[in-house]
mmCIF file of C-alpha atoms in Angstrom:
data_model
loop_
_atom_site.group_PDB
_atom_site.id
_atom_site.type_symbol
_atom_site.label_atom_id
_atom_site.label_comp_id
_atom_site.label_asym_id
_atom_site.label_seq_id
_atom_site.Cartn_x
_atom_site.Cartn_y
_atom_site.Cartn_z
ATOM 1 C CA UNK A 1 116.419 121.046 145.630
ATOM 2 C CA UNK A 2 114.219 121.903 148.610
ATOM 3 C CA UNK A 3 112.644 119.105 150.632
ATOM 4 C CA UNK A 4 108.951 119.208 151.519
ATOM 5 C CA UNK A 5 108.875 116.584 154.290
ATOM 6 C CA UNK A 6 111.372 115.248 156.821
ATOM 7 C CA UNK A 7 110.979 112.011 158.721
ATOM 8 C CA UNK A 8 111.865 108.338 158.714
ATOM 9 C CA UNK A 9 110.997 105.212 156.772
ATOM 10 C CA UNK A 10 109.918 102.476 159.169
ATOM 11 C CA UNK A 11 111.004 99.141 157.641
ATOM 12 C CA UNK A 12 110.198 96.689 160.432
ATOM 13 C CA UNK A 13 112.666 97.558 163.176
ATOM 14 C CA UNK A 14 114.889 99.384 160.691
ATOM 15 C CA UNK A 15 114.553 103.162 160.665
ATOM 16 C CA UNK A 16 115.790 105.171 157.675
ATOM 17 C CA UNK A 17 116.034 108.974 158.061
ATOM 18 C CA UNK A 18 114.801 110.576 154.832
ATOM 19 C CA UNK A 19 113.721 113.781 153.145
ATOM 20 C CA UNK A 20 111.052 114.000 150.450
ATOM 21 C CA UNK A 21 111.778 116.033 147.309
ATOM 22 C CA UNK A 22 109.402 116.810 144.416
ATOM 23 C CA UNK A 23 110.182 114.568 141.441
ATOM 24 C CA UNK A 24 108.347 116.687 138.865
ATOM 25 C CA UNK A 25 108.195 120.337 137.855
ATOM 26 C CA UNK A 26 105.654 122.482 136.078
ATOM 27 C CA UNK A 27 106.736 124.317 132.919
ATOM 28 C CA UNK A 28 103.443 126.110 132.363
ATOM 29 C CA UNK A 29 103.471 129.811 131.542
ATOM 30 C CA UNK A 30 101.794 131.752 134.342
ATOM 31 C CA UNK A 31 99.313 134.503 133.557
ATOM 32 C CA UNK A 32 98.166 137.356 135.744
ATOM 33 C CA UNK A 33 94.612 138.611 135.959
ATOM 34 C CA UNK A 34 94.036 142.142 134.719
ATOM 35 C CA UNK A 35 91.205 144.606 134.398
ATOM 36 C CA UNK A 36 90.382 144.467 130.666
ATOM 37 C CA UNK A 37 89.215 148.078 130.571
ATOM 38 C CA UNK A 38 92.440 149.702 131.731
ATOM 39 C CA UNK A 39 94.934 146.815 132.081
ATOM 40 C CA UNK A 40 95.222 147.201 135.852
ATOM 41 C CA UNK A 41 96.456 144.222 137.853
ATOM 42 C CA UNK A 42 93.849 142.231 139.774
ATOM 43 C CA UNK A 43 95.138 141.061 143.153
ATOM 44 C CA UNK A 44 93.686 138.872 145.859
ATOM 45 C CA UNK A 45 94.394 139.957 149.386
ATOM 46 C CA UNK A 46 93.871 137.982 152.569
ATOM 47 C CA UNK A 47 91.880 140.197 154.896
ATOM 48 C CA UNK A 48 90.795 139.671 158.474
ATOM 49 C CA UNK A 49 87.021 140.041 158.618
ATOM 50 C CA UNK A 50 87.121 141.470 162.138
ATOM 51 C CA UNK A 51 89.760 144.128 161.497
ATOM 52 C CA UNK A 52 89.136 144.570 157.739
ATOM 53 C CA UNK A 53 92.876 144.790 157.175
ATOM 54 C CA UNK A 54 95.304 142.666 155.100
ATOM 55 C CA UNK A 55 97.100 139.883 157.001
ATOM 56 C CA UNK A 56 100.622 138.533 156.426
ATOM 57 C CA UNK A 57 101.130 134.803 155.803
ATOM 58 C CA UNK A 58 103.047 134.444 159.067
ATOM 59 C CA UNK A 59 99.924 135.510 160.967
ATOM 60 C CA UNK A 60 97.623 132.970 159.304
ATOM 61 C CA UNK A 61 96.721 129.725 161.060
ATOM 62 C CA UNK A 62 94.068 127.029 160.544
ATOM 63 C CA UNK A 63 90.764 126.265 162.205
ATOM 64 C CA UNK A 64 87.883 123.800 161.900
ATOM 65 C CA UNK A 65 84.411 125.172 161.198
ATOM 66 C CA UNK A 66 81.651 123.239 162.918
ATOM 67 C CA UNK A 67 77.997 122.920 161.883
ATOM 68 C CA UNK A 68 77.078 126.138 163.706
ATOM 69 C CA UNK A 69 79.755 128.137 161.920
ATOM 70 C CA UNK A 70 82.013 128.406 164.969
ATOM 71 C CA UNK A 71 85.750 128.243 164.278
ATOM 72 C CA UNK A 72 87.887 125.893 166.384
ATOM 73 C CA UNK A 73 91.621 126.774 166.093
ATOM 74 C CA UNK A 74 93.997 123.851 165.317
ATOM 75 C CA UNK A 75 97.670 124.577 165.914
ATOM 76 C CA UNK A 76 100.784 122.890 164.575
ATOM 77 C CA UNK A 77 101.415 121.585 168.095
ATOM 78 C CA UNK A 78 97.985 119.951 168.089
ATOM 79 C CA UNK A 79 98.763 118.151 164.839
ATOM 80 C CA UNK A 80 102.215 117.071 165.996
ATOM 81 C CA UNK A 81 100.707 115.568 169.150
ATOM 82 C CA UNK A 82 98.322 113.253 167.255
ATOM 83 C CA UNK A 83 98.767 109.623 168.429
ATOM 84 C CA UNK A 84 99.723 108.368 164.959
ATOM 85 C CA UNK A 85 103.035 106.753 163.990
ATOM 86 C CA UNK A 86 102.756 108.328 160.537
ATOM 87 C CA UNK A 87 103.063 111.885 161.827
ATOM 88 C CA UNK A 88 106.817 111.850 161.235
ATOM 89 C CA UNK A 89 107.244 108.346 159.851
ATOM 90 C CA UNK A 90 106.624 106.778 156.487
ATOM 91 C CA UNK A 91 105.290 103.434 157.733
ATOM 92 C CA UNK A 92 105.698 100.519 155.288
ATOM 93 C CA UNK A 93 102.631 98.278 155.500
ATOM 94 C CA UNK A 94 103.288 95.605 152.851
ATOM 95 C CA UNK A 95 105.100 94.644 149.644
ATOM 96 C CA UNK A 96 103.006 93.862 146.559
ATOM 97 C CA UNK A 97 103.301 93.655 142.782
ATOM 98 C CA UNK A 98 102.985 96.981 140.993
ATOM 99 C CA UNK A 99 100.323 95.445 138.721
ATOM 100 C CA UNK A 100 97.973 95.261 141.716
ATOM 101 C CA UNK A 101 97.741 99.059 141.899
ATOM 102 C CA UNK A 102 95.020 100.751 139.893
ATOM 103 C CA UNK A 103 96.605 103.520 137.760
ATOM 104 C CA UNK A 104 93.656 105.730 138.700
ATOM 105 C CA UNK A 105 95.101 105.876 142.224
ATOM 106 C CA UNK A 106 98.461 107.270 141.094
ATOM 107 C CA UNK A 107 99.171 110.816 142.177
ATOM 108 C CA UNK A 108 102.183 113.102 142.580
ATOM 109 C CA UNK A 109 105.698 111.674 142.487
ATOM 110 C CA UNK A 110 108.598 112.397 144.861
ATOM 111 C CA UNK A 111 112.186 111.299 145.402
ATOM 112 C CA UNK A 112 113.377 110.069 148.782
ATOM 113 C CA UNK A 113 116.833 111.129 149.912
ATOM 114 C CA UNK A 114 118.761 110.251 153.060
ATOM 115 C CA UNK A 115 119.578 112.485 155.991
ATOM 116 C CA UNK A 116 123.265 112.092 156.873
ATOM 117 C CA UNK A 117 125.648 109.173 156.413
ATOM 118 C CA UNK A 118 123.839 107.031 158.990
ATOM 119 C CA UNK A 119 120.921 106.497 156.618
ATOM 120 C CA UNK A 120 123.012 105.346 153.638
ATOM 121 C CA UNK A 121 123.238 101.668 154.640
ATOM 122 C CA UNK A 122 119.551 101.048 155.488
ATOM 123 C CA UNK A 123 118.477 103.132 152.471
ATOM 124 C CA UNK A 124 120.607 100.958 150.167
ATOM 125 C CA UNK A 125 119.297 97.815 151.864
ATOM 126 C CA UNK A 126 115.673 98.754 151.179
ATOM 127 C CA UNK A 127 116.472 99.766 147.597
ATOM 128 C CA UNK A 128 118.219 96.491 146.790
ATOM 129 C CA UNK A 129 115.488 94.460 148.500
ATOM 130 C CA UNK A 130 112.874 96.165 146.311
ATOM 131 C CA UNK A 131 114.977 95.474 143.218
ATOM 132 C CA UNK A 132 115.451 91.797 143.959
ATOM 133 C CA UNK A 133 111.834 91.166 144.895
ATOM 134 C CA UNK A 134 110.543 93.107 141.858
ATOM 135 C CA UNK A 135 107.840 94.485 144.138
ATOM 136 C CA UNK A 136 106.790 97.882 145.442
ATOM 137 C CA UNK A 137 106.242 98.943 149.046
ATOM 138 C CA UNK A 138 102.915 100.315 150.266
ATOM 139 C CA UNK A 139 103.277 102.885 153.035
ATOM 140 C CA UNK A 140 101.256 105.412 155.029
ATOM 141 C CA UNK A 141 102.462 108.871 156.041
ATOM 142 C CA UNK A 142 101.005 112.169 157.247
ATOM 143 C CA UNK A 143 101.423 115.244 155.072
ATOM 144 C CA UNK A 144 99.618 118.594 154.902
ATOM 145 C CA UNK A 145 97.131 117.836 157.615
ATOM 146 C CA UNK A 146 96.049 114.365 156.567
ATOM 147 C CA UNK A 147 97.269 110.786 156.425
ATOM 148 C CA UNK A 148 98.191 109.636 152.957
ATOM 149 C CA UNK A 149 98.887 106.414 151.115
ATOM 150 C CA UNK A 150 102.066 105.969 149.089
ATOM 151 C CA UNK A 151 103.936 103.523 146.895
ATOM 152 C CA UNK A 152 107.714 103.150 147.021
ATOM 153 C CA UNK A 153 109.607 101.892 143.965
ATOM 154 C CA UNK A 154 113.168 102.034 142.650
ATOM 155 C CA UNK A 155 114.131 104.577 139.987
ATOM 156 C CA UNK A 156 117.795 104.160 139.065
ATOM 157 C CA UNK A 157 119.710 104.400 142.347
ATOM 158 C CA UNK A 158 116.916 106.286 144.096
ATOM 159 C CA UNK A 159 113.749 105.290 145.915
ATOM 160 C CA UNK A 160 110.721 107.146 144.551
ATOM 161 C CA UNK A 161 107.446 107.764 146.348
ATOM 162 C CA UNK A 162 104.150 107.959 144.444
ATOM 163 C CA UNK A 163 101.223 109.394 146.348
ATOM 164 C CA UNK A 164 98.197 107.115 146.036
ATOM 165 C CA UNK A 165 94.557 107.978 146.415
ATOM 166 C CA UNK A 166 92.663 105.925 148.946
ATOM 167 C CA UNK A 167 90.455 103.333 147.209
ATOM 168 C CA UNK A 168 87.284 105.150 148.313
ATOM 169 C CA UNK A 169 88.553 108.339 146.613
ATOM 170 C CA UNK A 170 88.321 106.747 143.153
ATOM 171 C CA UNK A 171 84.875 107.188 141.664
ATOM 172 C CA UNK A 172 82.995 104.435 139.871
ATOM 173 C CA UNK A 173 82.527 105.093 136.127
ATOM 174 C CA UNK A 174 78.772 104.507 136.314
ATOM 175 C CA UNK A 175 76.834 106.239 133.566
ATOM 176 C CA UNK A 176 79.928 107.379 131.663
ATOM 177 C CA UNK A 177 80.104 104.684 128.954
ATOM 178 C CA UNK A 178 77.775 104.986 125.913
ATOM 179 C CA UNK A 179 74.299 103.658 126.638
ATOM 180 C CA UNK A 180 73.578 102.799 123.008
ATOM 181 C CA UNK A 181 74.017 99.142 122.075
ATOM 182 C CA UNK A 182 76.298 98.800 119.068
ATOM 183 C CA UNK A 183 77.974 95.864 117.360
ATOM 184 C CA UNK A 184 81.569 96.003 116.193
ATOM 185 C CA UNK A 185 82.254 93.920 113.094
ATOM 186 C CA UNK A 186 85.298 91.618 112.955
ATOM 187 C CA UNK A 187 86.533 93.519 109.884
ATOM 188 C CA UNK A 188 86.447 96.763 111.882
ATOM 189 C CA UNK A 189 88.440 95.148 114.687
ATOM 190 C CA UNK A 190 90.950 93.899 112.108
ATOM 191 C CA UNK A 191 91.420 97.413 110.740
ATOM 192 C CA UNK A 192 91.689 98.881 114.238
ATOM 193 C CA UNK A 193 94.355 96.303 115.080
ATOM 194 C CA UNK A 194 96.213 97.135 111.866
ATOM 195 C CA UNK A 195 96.070 100.847 112.697
ATOM 196 C CA UNK A 196 97.466 100.191 116.187
ATOM 197 C CA UNK A 197 100.378 98.197 114.748
ATOM 198 C CA UNK A 198 100.990 100.806 112.040
ATOM 199 C CA UNK A 199 101.190 103.607 114.598
ATOM 200 C CA UNK A 200 103.538 101.362 116.570
ATOM 201 C CA UNK A 201 105.380 102.415 119.703
ATOM 202 C CA UNK A 202 106.914 105.737 120.655
ATOM 203 C CA UNK A 203 109.746 106.939 122.834
ATOM 204 C CA UNK A 204 108.124 109.326 125.316
ATOM 205 C CA UNK A 205 111.318 111.385 125.294
ATOM 206 C CA UNK A 206 110.563 112.303 121.668
ATOM 207 C CA UNK A 207 107.247 113.918 122.621
ATOM 208 C CA UNK A 208 107.123 117.574 123.627
ATOM 209 C CA UNK A 209 104.582 120.217 124.586
ATOM 210 C CA UNK A 210 103.753 121.932 121.282
ATOM 211 C CA UNK A 211 101.115 124.115 122.926
ATOM 212 C CA UNK A 212 103.732 125.475 125.336
ATOM 213 C CA UNK A 213 106.085 126.271 122.453
ATOM 214 C CA UNK A 214 103.347 128.059 120.511
ATOM 215 C CA UNK A 215 102.417 130.017 123.639
ATOM 216 C CA UNK A 216 106.030 131.110 124.126
ATOM 217 C CA UNK A 217 106.150 132.341 120.520
ATOM 218 C CA UNK A 218 102.914 134.264 121.062
ATOM 219 C CA UNK A 219 104.247 135.927 124.223
ATOM 220 C CA UNK A 220 107.558 136.777 122.510
ATOM 221 C CA UNK A 221 105.689 138.357 119.592
ATOM 222 C CA UNK A 222 103.509 140.395 121.951
ATOM 223 C CA UNK A 223 106.554 141.586 123.926
ATOM 224 C CA UNK A 224 108.379 142.680 120.757
ATOM 225 C CA UNK A 225 105.277 144.378 119.386
ATOM 226 C CA UNK A 226 105.074 142.204 116.279
ATOM 227 C CA UNK A 227 102.128 140.275 114.885
ATOM 228 C CA UNK A 228 102.095 136.539 115.574
ATOM 229 C CA UNK A 229 102.703 134.614 112.343
ATOM 230 C CA UNK A 230 101.558 131.192 113.479
ATOM 231 C CA UNK A 231 98.546 129.740 111.699
ATOM 232 C CA UNK A 232 95.552 129.117 113.970
ATOM 233 C CA UNK A 233 94.891 125.471 114.749
ATOM 234 C CA UNK A 234 91.949 123.693 113.205
ATOM 235 C CA UNK A 235 88.890 123.442 115.370
ATOM 236 C CA UNK A 236 87.566 119.907 115.703
ATOM 237 C CA UNK A 237 84.335 119.316 113.836
ATOM 238 C CA UNK A 238 81.214 118.392 115.737
ATOM 239 C CA UNK A 239 79.914 114.871 116.055
ATOM 240 C CA UNK A 240 79.206 113.408 112.628
ATOM 241 C CA UNK A 241 77.880 110.124 111.317
ATOM 242 C CA UNK A 242 80.837 108.647 109.423
ATOM 243 C CA UNK A 243 81.630 105.440 107.596
ATOM 244 C CA UNK A 244 83.712 103.708 110.250
ATOM 245 C CA UNK A 245 85.368 101.319 107.795
ATOM 246 C CA UNK A 246 86.326 104.158 105.455
ATOM 247 C CA UNK A 247 87.666 106.212 108.374
ATOM 248 C CA UNK A 248 89.770 103.284 109.617
ATOM 249 C CA UNK A 249 91.146 102.580 106.136
ATOM 250 C CA UNK A 250 92.037 106.245 105.662
ATOM 251 C CA UNK A 251 93.694 106.288 109.099
ATOM 252 C CA UNK A 252 95.840 103.254 108.226
ATOM 253 C CA UNK A 253 96.780 104.818 104.884
ATOM 254 C CA UNK A 254 97.729 108.136 106.501
ATOM 255 C CA UNK A 255 99.757 106.427 109.234
ATOM 256 C CA UNK A 256 101.691 104.402 106.659
ATOM 257 C CA UNK A 257 102.367 107.458 104.517
ATOM 258 C CA UNK A 258 103.600 109.316 107.585
ATOM 259 C CA UNK A 259 106.085 106.499 108.176
ATOM 260 C CA UNK A 260 107.162 106.503 104.524
ATOM 261 C CA UNK A 261 105.436 103.211 103.783
ATOM 262 C CA UNK A 262 103.052 102.323 100.977
ATOM 263 C CA UNK A 263 99.327 101.970 101.499
ATOM 264 C CA UNK A 264 99.705 98.208 101.214
ATOM 265 C CA UNK A 265 97.173 95.571 100.278
ATOM 266 C CA UNK A 266 94.090 94.970 102.321
ATOM 267 C CA UNK A 267 93.265 98.629 102.846
ATOM 268 C CA UNK A 268 91.557 99.243 99.508
ATOM 269 C CA UNK A 269 88.112 97.833 98.896
ATOM 270 C CA UNK A 270 84.499 98.796 98.462
ATOM 271 C CA UNK A 271 81.367 97.917 100.341
ATOM 272 C CA UNK A 272 81.355 94.392 98.875
ATOM 273 C CA UNK A 273 84.665 93.593 100.602
ATOM 274 C CA UNK A 274 83.798 95.029 104.026
ATOM 275 C CA UNK A 275 82.112 91.921 105.350
ATOM 276 C CA UNK A 276 84.951 89.574 104.361
ATOM 277 C CA UNK A 277 87.850 92.024 104.717
ATOM 278 C CA UNK A 278 90.804 90.478 106.507
ATOM 279 C CA UNK A 279 93.346 93.263 106.785
ATOM 280 C CA UNK A 280 95.035 91.717 109.769
ATOM 281 C CA UNK A 281 94.341 88.393 111.385
ATOM 282 C CA UNK A 282 93.516 88.719 115.060
ATOM 283 C CA UNK A 283 95.129 86.257 117.408
ATOM 284 C CA UNK A 284 93.143 83.116 117.961
ATOM 285 C CA UNK A 285 90.898 83.554 114.910
ATOM 286 C CA UNK A 286 91.057 81.440 111.757
ATOM 287 C CA UNK A 287 91.493 83.361 108.570
ATOM 288 C CA UNK A 288 88.463 83.223 106.261
ATOM 289 C CA UNK A 289 89.100 81.648 102.824
ATOM 290 C CA UNK A 290 89.484 84.107 99.983
ATOM 291 C CA UNK A 291 86.487 84.389 97.689
ATOM 292 C CA UNK A 292 88.451 85.374 94.573
ATOM 293 C CA UNK A 293 89.691 82.593 92.286
ATOM 294 C CA UNK A 294 93.454 82.029 92.612
ATOM 295 C CA UNK A 295 95.564 83.313 89.744
ATOM 296 C CA UNK A 296 97.036 79.806 89.199
ATOM 297 C CA UNK A 297 93.579 78.369 88.603
ATOM 298 C CA UNK A 298 92.837 81.070 86.038
ATOM 299 C CA UNK A 299 96.078 80.301 84.208
ATOM 300 C CA UNK A 300 95.285 76.558 84.166
ATOM 301 C CA UNK A 301 91.833 77.191 82.692
ATOM 302 C CA UNK A 302 93.256 79.450 80.014
ATOM 303 C CA UNK A 303 95.923 76.888 79.160
ATOM 304 C CA UNK A 304 93.315 74.159 78.918
ATOM 305 C CA UNK A 305 91.234 76.285 76.579
ATOM 306 C CA UNK A 306 94.225 76.958 74.350
ATOM 307 C CA UNK A 307 95.170 73.259 74.457
ATOM 308 C CA UNK A 308 91.639 72.244 73.398
ATOM 309 C CA UNK A 309 91.781 74.576 70.446
ATOM 310 C CA UNK A 310 95.124 73.112 69.356
ATOM 311 C CA UNK A 311 93.782 69.540 69.679
ATOM 312 C CA UNK A 312 90.746 70.329 67.540
ATOM 313 C CA UNK A 313 92.954 71.874 64.898
ATOM 314 C CA UNK A 314 95.286 68.884 64.927
ATOM 315 C CA UNK A 315 92.328 66.487 64.591
ATOM 316 C CA UNK A 316 91.017 68.444 61.621
ATOM 317 C CA UNK A 317 94.445 68.345 60.039
ATOM 318 C CA UNK A 318 94.628 64.588 60.603
ATOM 319 C CA UNK A 319 91.189 64.045 59.056
ATOM 320 C CA UNK A 320 91.916 66.138 55.977
ATOM 321 C CA UNK A 321 94.529 63.770 54.357
ATOM 322 C CA UNK A 322 92.362 60.763 55.128
ATOM 323 C CA UNK A 323 89.408 62.359 53.336
ATOM 324 C CA UNK A 324 91.554 63.199 50.353
ATOM 325 C CA UNK A 325 92.908 59.620 50.247
ATOM 326 C CA UNK A 326 89.397 58.168 50.361
ATOM 327 C CA UNK A 327 88.269 60.448 47.530
ATOM 328 C CA UNK A 328 91.224 59.363 45.407
ATOM 329 C CA UNK A 329 90.439 55.671 45.960
ATOM 330 C CA UNK A 330 86.834 56.134 44.861
ATOM 331 C CA UNK A 331 87.969 57.928 41.699
ATOM 332 C CA UNK A 332 90.398 55.121 40.846
ATOM 333 C CA UNK A 333 87.727 52.441 41.289
ATOM 334 C CA UNK A 334 85.290 54.354 39.117
ATOM 335 C CA UNK A 335 87.941 54.810 36.434
ATOM 336 C CA UNK A 336 88.711 51.098 36.509
ATOM 337 C CA UNK A 337 85.037 50.195 36.219
ATOM 338 C CA UNK A 338 84.652 52.515 33.239
ATOM 339 C CA UNK A 339 87.675 51.004 31.574
ATOM 340 C CA UNK A 340 86.329 47.478 32.120
ATOM 341 C CA UNK A 341 82.971 48.475 30.681
ATOM 342 C CA UNK A 342 84.617 49.958 27.621
ATOM 343 C CA UNK A 343 86.686 46.769 27.130
ATOM 344 C CA UNK A 344 83.512 44.681 27.258
ATOM 345 C CA UNK A 345 81.914 46.799 24.594
ATOM 346 C CA UNK A 346 84.920 46.469 22.295
ATOM 347 C CA UNK A 347 84.780 42.661 22.743
ATOM 348 C CA UNK A 348 81.129 42.572 21.769
ATOM 349 C CA UNK A 349 81.757 44.595 18.650
ATOM 350 C CA UNK A 350 84.588 42.235 17.582
ATOM 351 C CA UNK A 351 82.349 39.134 17.959
ATOM 352 C CA UNK A 352 79.794 40.683 15.724
#
């Protein structure tokens, strides 16, 4: 691995000789520009305007152009003589928590290696100090004609350097956010929260560049003279007015199906349920009472209805023998009265 910067880390009075190595690499497929009419290669040549001839890289220097257009040559010796400690030194300014750094400031990443055995002990000392403090170091260094800001942190057994943008290089997001005033319903937040939990976490090592793979297949097909068989990707539709609740519910359902899970309760529902939908309870919010009658209450009501019917039937059955008994008593009394009347008549006839 080729280093891009040599110097020292200044850690108080401790000096650590280091080299900076790129920590990342680009896997992009490079294309060349061609003349579409005949396929000829398009090349860019560096030409001296005074001589109108191509110039080799070894003959090219740098200069500053002033307001009048005059060029002031700046040599490597001029830059090396600048009265700055960061010209050949990575000067540590402070140690802070990594959470204090705005991710928007993060730039390219590098690994720091030592130069010779003499740098092993102070390098290890700084690495272990960063580990134990659970902090990162903020440093300044000069690279490619300007002073830069960097963050040092521990990656395994190595110290890594992340180039940081200066705070004034980060633009304010004024005018970027939507200007329209909209209101997000609690039910929509609940569904969004459910979708986030359904999607879950991911191991970044499982992700890969599908576009790069498709591009490699395309190039291989072109080289072999065959026709690419890959289906073209779907173009995203333009902005549309959609039912946000329906889109969220469909997203949750699709995410669960992709994970081999069922749709689950709380995703289905029409417009009447949108206002009171509680798919997932957000932290710190009380769950709204359900509007539907509990199943137990329905069963109790049904049982009571059946019990009332049985009671009425039993009462009717109890009344029926009593009515029959009363009817029999009346018949007996009437029969007795008739018999008594007939006896009286017979007695009257005998007296005559």
